PDB file of C-alpha atoms in Angstrom:
ATOM      1  CA  GLU A   1       3.234  10.234  -0.209  1.00 79.00           C
ATOM      2  CA  ASP A   2       0.146   8.850   1.208  1.00 84.00           C
ATOM      3  CA  GLN A   3       0.720   6.105   3.828  1.00 89.00           C
ATOM      4  CA  VAL A   4      -1.851   4.083   5.995  1.00 93.00           C
ATOM      5  CA  THR A   5      -0.711   1.856   9.048  1.00 95.00           C
ATOM      6  CA  GLN A   6      -2.306  -0.451  10.939  1.00 97.00           C
ATOM      7  CA  SER A   7      -1.979  -1.758  14.379  1.00 97.00           C
ATOM      8  CA  PRO A   8      -1.529  -4.304  15.953  1.00 97.00           C
ATOM      9  CA  GLU A   9      -0.921  -7.064  12.848  1.00 96.00           C
ATOM     10  CA  ALA A  10      -2.594  -9.586  14.680  1.00 97.00           C
ATOM     11  CA  LEU A  11      -5.027  -9.682  17.633  1.00 98.00           C
ATOM     12  CA  ARG A  12      -6.600 -12.780  19.761  1.00 98.00           C
ATOM     13  CA  LEU A  13      -9.386 -11.993  21.797  1.00 98.00           C
ATOM     14  CA  GLN A  14     -11.584 -14.055  23.758  1.00 98.00           C
ATOM     15  CA  GLU A  15     -15.278 -14.233  23.023  1.00 98.00           C
ATOM     16  CA  GLY A  16     -17.126 -11.212  24.559  1.00 97.00           C
ATOM     17  CA  GLU A  17     -13.743  -9.184  25.295  1.00 98.00           C
ATOM     18  CA  SER A  18     -14.018  -5.756  23.470  1.00 98.00           C
ATOM     19  CA  SER A  19     -10.991  -4.132  21.955  1.00 98.00           C
ATOM     20  CA  SER A  20     -10.029  -1.526  19.226  1.00 98.00           C
ATOM     21  CA  LEU A  21      -7.903  -1.740  15.939  1.00 98.00           C
ATOM     22  CA  ASN A  22      -5.917   1.452  14.975  1.00 98.00           C
ATOM     23  CA  CYS A  23      -5.748   2.748  11.389  1.00 97.00           C
ATOM     24  CA  SER A  24      -3.330   5.938  11.272  1.00 96.00           C
ATOM     25  CA  TYR A  25      -2.864   7.814   8.024  1.00 92.00           C
ATOM     26  CA  THR A  26      -0.950  10.513   6.287  1.00 88.00           C
ATOM     27  CA  VAL A  27      -2.841  11.331   3.481  1.00 76.00           C
ATOM     28  CA  SER A  28      -2.929  14.964   2.431  1.00 78.00           C
ATOM     29  CA  GLY A  29      -6.544  16.031   1.962  1.00 81.00           C
ATOM     30  CA  LEU A  30      -8.181  13.060   3.008  1.00 84.00           C
ATOM     31  CA  ARG A  31     -11.389  12.427   1.108  1.00 88.00           C
ATOM     32  CA  GLY A  32     -12.487   9.381   2.724  1.00 90.00           C
ATOM     33  CA  LEU A  33     -11.467   6.695   5.013  1.00 94.00           C
ATOM     34  CA  PHE A  34     -12.733   3.258   4.453  1.00 96.00           C
ATOM     35  CA  TRP A  35     -12.861   0.016   6.396  1.00 98.00           C
ATOM     36  CA  TYR A  36     -13.173  -3.502   4.860  1.00 98.00           C
ATOM     37  CA  ARG A  37     -13.349  -7.029   6.119  1.00 98.00           C
ATOM     38  CA  GLN A  38     -11.498  -9.848   4.609  1.00 97.00           C
ATOM     39  CA  ASP A  39     -12.022 -13.600   4.916  1.00 97.00           C
ATOM     40  CA  PRO A  40      -9.176 -16.091   4.131  1.00 94.00           C
ATOM     41  CA  GLY A  41      -9.439 -16.443   0.369  1.00 93.00           C
ATOM     42  CA  LYS A  42     -12.268 -13.921  -0.393  1.00 96.00           C
ATOM     43  CA  GLY A  43     -12.176 -10.422  -1.592  1.00 97.00           C
ATOM     44  CA  PRO A  44     -12.627  -7.695   0.966  1.00 97.00           C
ATOM     45  CA  GLU A  45     -16.162  -6.786   2.174  1.00 97.00           C
ATOM     46  CA  PHE A  46     -17.002  -3.187   2.493  1.00 97.00           C
ATOM     47  CA  LEU A  47     -17.941  -1.973   6.158  1.00 98.00           C
ATOM     48  CA  PHE A  48     -17.615   1.794   6.506  1.00 96.00           C
ATOM     49  CA  THR A  49     -16.820   5.110   5.089  1.00 95.00           C
ATOM     50  CA  LEU A  50     -16.157   8.175   7.345  1.00 96.00           C
ATOM     51  CA  TYR A  51     -15.409  11.476   5.919  1.00 92.00           C
ATOM     52  CA  SER A  52     -14.600  13.813   8.617  1.00 92.00           C
ATOM     53  CA  ALA A  53     -12.991  14.057  12.013  1.00 94.00           C
ATOM     54  CA  GLY A  54     -15.527  13.507  14.599  1.00 96.00           C
ATOM     55  CA  GLU A  55     -17.620  11.226  12.557  1.00 97.00           C
ATOM     56  CA  GLU A  56     -18.772   7.836  13.715  1.00 98.00           C
ATOM     57  CA  LYS A  57     -20.554   4.776  12.147  1.00 98.00           C
ATOM     58  CA  GLU A  58     -21.780   1.605  13.562  1.00 97.00           C
ATOM     59  CA  LYS A  59     -22.652  -1.856  12.422  1.00 96.00           C
ATOM     60  CA  GLU A  60     -23.806  -4.787  14.745  1.00 96.00           C
ATOM     61  CA  ARG A  61     -20.807  -4.715  17.124  1.00 97.00           C
ATOM     62  CA  LEU A  62     -18.458  -2.737  15.139  1.00 98.00           C
ATOM     63  CA  LYS A  63     -18.074   0.873  15.511  1.00 98.00           C
ATOM     64  CA  ALA A  64     -15.631   3.177  13.458  1.00 98.00           C
ATOM     65  CA  THR A  65     -14.249   6.601  14.490  1.00 98.00           C
ATOM     66  CA  LEU A  66     -12.141   9.207  13.055  1.00 97.00           C
ATOM     67  CA  THR A  67      -9.970  11.870  14.270  1.00 94.00           C
ATOM     68  CA  LYS A  68      -7.764  14.236  12.120  1.00 90.00           C
ATOM     69  CA  LYS A  69      -4.671  11.569  12.113  1.00 90.00           C
ATOM     70  CA  GLU A  70      -6.234   8.138  12.895  1.00 95.00           C
ATOM     71  CA  SER A  71      -9.275   6.041  12.758  1.00 97.00           C
ATOM     72  CA  PHE A  72     -10.526   3.278  15.150  1.00 98.00           C
ATOM     73  CA  LEU A  73     -12.468   0.301  14.682  1.00 98.00           C
ATOM     74  CA  HIS A  74     -14.034  -0.824  18.078  1.00 98.00           C
ATOM     75  CA  ILE A  75     -15.447  -4.198  18.248  1.00 98.00           C
ATOM     76  CA  THR A  76     -17.903  -4.746  21.422  1.00 98.00           C
ATOM     77  CA  ALA A  77     -18.433  -8.174  22.575  1.00 98.00           C
ATOM     78  CA  PRO A  78     -17.090  -9.989  19.673  1.00 98.00           C
ATOM     79  CA  LYS A  79     -17.986 -13.443  18.513  1.00 98.00           C
ATOM     80  CA  PRO A  80     -15.907 -16.001  16.673  1.00 98.00           C
ATOM     81  CA  GLU A  81     -17.522 -15.212  13.462  1.00 97.00           C
ATOM     82  CA  ASP A  82     -16.000 -11.617  13.772  1.00 98.00           C
ATOM     83  CA  SER A  83     -12.758 -13.507  13.103  1.00 98.00           C
ATOM     84  CA  ALA A  84     -11.166 -11.820   9.666  1.00 98.00           C
ATOM     85  CA  THR A  85      -8.569  -9.385   8.641  1.00 97.00           C
ATOM     86  CA  TYR A  86      -9.778  -5.903   8.981  1.00 98.00           C
ATOM     87  CA  LEU A  87      -8.176  -3.344   6.337  1.00 97.00           C
ATOM     88  CA  CYS A  88      -8.101   0.260   6.372  1.00 96.00           C
ATOM     89  CA  ALA A  89      -7.908   2.435   3.317  1.00 95.00           C
ATOM     90  CA  GLY A  90      -7.681   6.378   2.621  1.00 92.00           C
ATOM     91  CA  THR A  91      -8.457   8.336  -0.372  1.00 88.00           C
ATOM     92  CA  ASN A  92      -7.214  11.928  -0.944  1.00 83.00           C
ATOM     93  CA  PHE A  93      -8.944  14.760  -3.134  1.00 80.00           C
ATOM     94  CA  GLY A  94      -6.037  14.722  -5.738  1.00 73.00           C
ATOM     95  CA  ASN A  95      -6.422  11.215  -7.240  1.00 69.00           C
ATOM     96  CA  GLU A  96      -9.020   8.194  -7.308  1.00 67.00           C
ATOM     97  CA  LYS A  97      -6.790   5.689  -5.941  1.00 78.00           C
ATOM     98  CA  LEU A  98      -6.977   4.045  -2.408  1.00 88.00           C
ATOM     99  CA  THR A  99      -3.934   3.495  -0.285  1.00 91.00           C
ATOM    100  CA  PHE A 100      -4.305   0.543   1.643  1.00 93.00           C
ATOM    101  CA  GLY A 101      -2.762  -0.660   5.003  1.00 94.00           C
ATOM    102  CA  THR A 102      -1.518  -4.189   5.646  1.00 95.00           C
ATOM    103  CA  GLY A 103      -4.376  -4.919   7.802  1.00 96.00           C
ATOM    104  CA  THR A 104      -4.889  -6.410  11.431  1.00 97.00           C
ATOM    105  CA  ARG A 105      -5.615 -10.228  11.659  1.00 97.00           C
ATOM    106  CA  LEU A 106      -8.341 -10.434  14.218  1.00 98.00           C
ATOM    107  CA  THR A 107      -9.032 -13.948  15.942  1.00 98.00           C
ATOM    108  CA  ILE A 108     -11.885 -14.467  18.298  1.00 98.00           C
ATOM    109  CA  ILE A 109     -11.637 -17.608  20.596  1.00 98.00           C
ATOM    110  CA  PRO A 110     -14.827 -19.302  21.966  1.00 96.00           C
TER     111      PRO A 110
ATOM    112  CA  ASP B   1     -27.602 -10.199  -7.541  1.00 65.00           C
ATOM    113  CA  GLY B   2     -25.072  -7.288  -8.765  1.00 75.00           C
ATOM    114  CA  GLY B   3     -21.642  -8.212  -8.071  1.00 94.00           C
ATOM    115  CA  ILE B   4     -18.225  -8.953  -9.634  1.00 97.00           C
ATOM    116  CA  THR B   5     -16.996 -12.122 -11.105  1.00 97.00           C
ATOM    117  CA  GLN B   6     -13.539 -13.186 -11.204  1.00 97.00           C
ATOM    118  CA  SER B   7     -12.482 -16.521 -12.798  1.00 94.00           C
ATOM    119  CA  PRO B   8     -10.857 -18.610 -12.283  1.00 94.00           C
ATOM    120  CA  LYS B   9     -10.508 -18.909  -8.817  1.00 95.00           C
ATOM    121  CA  TYR B  10      -7.178 -21.037  -8.759  1.00 96.00           C
ATOM    122  CA  LEU B  11      -4.952 -20.587 -12.076  1.00 95.00           C
ATOM    123  CA  PHE B  12      -1.457 -22.658 -12.605  1.00 95.00           C
ATOM    124  CA  ARG B  13       0.892 -21.699 -15.009  1.00 92.00           C
ATOM    125  CA  LYS B  14       4.424 -22.273 -15.974  1.00 93.00           C
ATOM    126  CA  GLU B  15       7.138 -19.653 -16.071  1.00 92.00           C
ATOM    127  CA  GLY B  16       7.678 -17.818 -19.497  1.00 91.00           C
ATOM    128  CA  GLN B  17       3.742 -18.148 -20.304  1.00 93.00           C
ATOM    129  CA  ASN B  18       1.335 -15.266 -20.316  1.00 95.00           C
ATOM    130  CA  VAL B  19      -2.128 -15.495 -18.674  1.00 95.00           C
ATOM    131  CA  THR B  20      -5.465 -13.692 -18.644  1.00 96.00           C
ATOM    132  CA  LEU B  21      -7.344 -13.252 -15.772  1.00 97.00           C
ATOM    133  CA  SER B  22     -11.043 -12.344 -15.942  1.00 97.00           C
ATOM    134  CA  CYS B  23     -13.022  -9.762 -14.179  1.00 98.00           C
ATOM    135  CA  GLU B  24     -16.776  -8.939 -15.085  1.00 98.00           C
ATOM    136  CA  GLN B  25     -19.103  -6.630 -13.256  1.00 97.00           C
ATOM    137  CA  ASN B  26     -22.867  -6.192 -13.355  1.00 96.00           C
ATOM    138  CA  LEU B  27     -22.996  -3.242 -11.036  1.00 96.00           C
ATOM    139  CA  ASN B  28     -23.061  -0.340 -13.855  1.00 95.00           C
ATOM    140  CA  HIS B  29     -19.885   0.811 -12.663  1.00 95.00           C
ATOM    141  CA  ASP B  30     -17.757   3.244 -14.398  1.00 93.00           C
ATOM    142  CA  ALA B  31     -14.463   2.640 -12.669  1.00 93.00           C
ATOM    143  CA  MET B  32     -12.533  -0.824 -12.441  1.00 96.00           C
ATOM    144  CA  TYR B  33      -9.374  -1.768 -10.605  1.00 96.00           C
ATOM    145  CA  TRP B  34      -6.967  -4.519 -10.505  1.00 98.00           C
ATOM    146  CA  TYR B  35      -5.092  -5.193  -7.448  1.00 97.00           C
ATOM    147  CA  ARG B  36      -2.454  -7.447  -5.950  1.00 97.00           C
ATOM    148  CA  GLN B  37      -2.197  -8.853  -2.494  1.00 96.00           C
ATOM    149  CA  ASP B  38       1.011 -10.401  -0.970  1.00 94.00           C
ATOM    150  CA  PRO B  39       1.352 -11.814   2.604  1.00 88.00           C
ATOM    151  CA  GLY B  40       2.134  -8.891   4.668  1.00 82.00           C
ATOM    152  CA  GLN B  41       1.559  -5.976   2.284  1.00 85.00           C
ATOM    153  CA  GLY B  42      -1.228  -3.959   1.894  1.00 86.00           C
ATOM    154  CA  LEU B  43      -3.289  -4.287  -1.792  1.00 94.00           C
ATOM    155  CA  ARG B  44      -1.232  -2.564  -4.498  1.00 95.00           C
ATOM    156  CA  LEU B  45      -2.634  -0.963  -7.207  1.00 95.00           C
ATOM    157  CA  ILE B  46      -2.001  -2.547 -10.778  1.00 97.00           C
ATOM    158  CA  TYR B  47      -3.999  -0.533 -13.324  1.00 97.00           C
ATOM    159  CA  TYR B  48      -7.167   1.266 -13.114  1.00 95.00           C
ATOM    160  CA  SER B  49      -9.987   2.088 -15.568  1.00 95.00           C
ATOM    161  CA  GLN B  50     -12.198   5.232 -14.937  1.00 92.00           C
ATOM    162  CA  ILE B  51     -14.260   4.949 -18.648  1.00 93.00           C
ATOM    163  CA  VAL B  52     -14.594   2.329 -21.407  1.00 95.00           C
ATOM    164  CA  ASN B  53     -11.379   2.408 -23.771  1.00 96.00           C
ATOM    165  CA  ASP B  54      -9.068   4.327 -21.206  1.00 95.00           C
ATOM    166  CA  PHE B  55      -6.881   3.133 -18.519  1.00 96.00           C
ATOM    167  CA  GLN B  56      -4.073   4.065 -16.333  1.00 95.00           C
ATOM    168  CA  LYS B  57      -0.911   2.366 -14.649  1.00 96.00           C
ATOM    169  CA  GLY B  58      -1.141   2.220 -11.228  1.00 94.00           C
ATOM    170  CA  ASP B  59       2.030   1.482  -8.550  1.00 92.00           C
ATOM    171  CA  ILE B  60       3.094  -1.787 -10.034  1.00 96.00           C
ATOM    172  CA  ALA B  61       2.030  -2.099 -13.610  1.00 97.00           C
ATOM    173  CA  GLU B  62       5.234  -3.441 -15.014  1.00 97.00           C
ATOM    174  CA  GLY B  63       4.697  -6.664 -16.469  1.00 96.00           C
ATOM    175  CA  TYR B  64       0.892  -6.514 -16.629  1.00 98.00           C
ATOM    176  CA  SER B  65      -1.358  -5.255 -19.421  1.00 98.00           C
ATOM    177  CA  VAL B  66      -5.159  -4.541 -19.194  1.00 98.00           C
ATOM    178  CA  SER B  67      -7.859  -3.822 -21.643  1.00 97.00           C
ATOM    179  CA  ARG B  68     -11.331  -2.026 -21.258  1.00 97.00           C
ATOM    180  CA  GLU B  69     -13.367  -2.441 -24.523  1.00 97.00           C
ATOM    181  CA  LYS B  70     -16.618  -3.099 -22.810  1.00 97.00           C
ATOM    182  CA  LYS B  71     -18.153  -1.074 -19.400  1.00 96.00           C
ATOM    183  CA  GLU B  72     -18.775  -4.579 -17.753  1.00 97.00           C
ATOM    184  CA  SER B  73     -15.038  -6.175 -18.418  1.00 98.00           C
ATOM    185  CA  PHE B  74     -11.453  -5.436 -17.340  1.00 98.00           C
ATOM    186  CA  PRO B  75      -9.512  -8.655 -18.089  1.00 98.00           C
ATOM    187  CA  LEU B  76      -5.866  -8.438 -16.848  1.00 98.00           C
ATOM    188  CA  THR B  77      -2.799 -10.175 -18.669  1.00 97.00           C
ATOM    189  CA  VAL B  78       0.131 -11.252 -16.642  1.00 97.00           C
ATOM    190  CA  THR B  79       2.911 -11.249 -19.157  1.00 95.00           C
ATOM    191  CA  SER B  80       6.404 -13.329 -18.925  1.00 91.00           C
ATOM    192  CA  ALA B  81       8.153 -10.315 -18.012  1.00 91.00           C
ATOM    193  CA  GLN B  82       6.443  -9.917 -14.498  1.00 92.00           C
ATOM    194  CA  LYS B  83       9.162 -11.143 -12.157  1.00 91.00           C
ATOM    195  CA  ASN B  84       7.186 -12.424  -9.494  1.00 93.00           C
ATOM    196  CA  PRO B  85       3.725 -13.360 -10.678  1.00 95.00           C
ATOM    197  CA  THR B  86       2.613 -15.541  -8.012  1.00 96.00           C
ATOM    198  CA  ALA B  87      -0.080 -13.578  -5.919  1.00 97.00           C
ATOM    199  CA  PHE B  88      -3.623 -13.431  -4.900  1.00 97.00           C
ATOM    200  CA  TYR B  89      -5.382 -10.737  -7.656  1.00 98.00           C
ATOM    201  CA  LEU B  90      -8.461  -8.894  -6.969  1.00 98.00           C
ATOM    202  CA  CYS B  91     -10.569  -7.072  -9.263  1.00 98.00           C
ATOM    203  CA  ALA B  92     -12.845  -4.141  -7.940  1.00 97.00           C
ATOM    204  CA  SER B  93     -15.097  -1.488  -9.219  1.00 96.00           C
ATOM    205  CA  ASN B  94     -16.875   1.901  -7.610  1.00 93.00           C
ATOM    206  CA  ARG B  95     -19.095   4.351  -8.940  1.00 89.00           C
ATOM    207  CA  ASP B  96     -16.663   7.254  -8.502  1.00 81.00           C
ATOM    208  CA  GLY B  97     -13.435   7.878  -6.646  1.00 73.00           C
ATOM    209  CA  ALA B  98     -15.031   9.104  -3.400  1.00 78.00           C
ATOM    210  CA  SER B  99     -17.259   5.676  -3.449  1.00 88.00           C
ATOM    211  CA  PRO B 100     -16.524   2.398  -1.747  1.00 92.00           C
ATOM    212  CA  LEU B 101     -14.676  -0.405  -3.765  1.00 94.00           C
ATOM    213  CA  HIS B 102     -16.594  -3.413  -4.416  1.00 96.00           C
ATOM    214  CA  PHE B 103     -14.508  -6.304  -4.835  1.00 97.00           C
ATOM    215  CA  GLY B 104     -14.560  -9.922  -6.414  1.00 97.00           C
ATOM    216  CA  ASN B 105     -13.400 -13.017  -4.753  1.00 96.00           C
ATOM    217  CA  GLY B 106      -9.792 -12.955  -6.442  1.00 97.00           C
ATOM    218  CA  THR B 107      -7.892 -15.431  -8.277  1.00 97.00           C
ATOM    219  CA  ARG B 108      -4.941 -17.111  -7.134  1.00 97.00           C
ATOM    220  CA  LEU B 109      -2.319 -17.287  -9.713  1.00 97.00           C
ATOM    221  CA  THR B 110       0.930 -19.775  -8.934  1.00 96.00           C
ATOM    222  CA  VAL B 111       3.547 -20.032 -11.433  1.00 94.00           C
ATOM    223  CA  THR B 112       6.184 -22.388 -11.390  1.00 92.00           C
TER     224      THR B 112
END
């Protein structure tokens, strides 16, 4: 059974303090690994798709990386507006369904 | 602007009543999905549809029903058979299984 596990559950950082969020997956035949950002009371917003080990993608202060077993979302010099829940999800070649992790709730303190 | 519209944002119902949540998209996507989100749990798939007039059960379909009569619309009915219906419901769409999902802003359903 496909499984996606995110850690930590919650992370509090000072503004400017860089860190990483982890997403480990056991998805047989990974087709794609997705990162989303979710603000309270809103739907998730797409950030990145990663398809193969070694791939990296960047957007502003965020960089996503992928290995054969896990993905990291690195946040560099975060600002309070980066506070949100970050969700990771994987899909395999066998079906059209995404398996989601439970998310990391990130709080950036000014 | 293209996107997904869910309505209403908040919905209150008495136990035993069926309720229908609306989802409309103007992204011209073939596939549409309904997810349920509960605190401390990942998004769980209720139903999905890859083409008009066809849909499949997801992981937690019991107590729910859907229809897909038009490409743009994928309404979800929460029936009285759903044992724990209070949750945040999210509708999503994508072009195909490898593409990112686009989400609506959700409907928060409270059943008392």
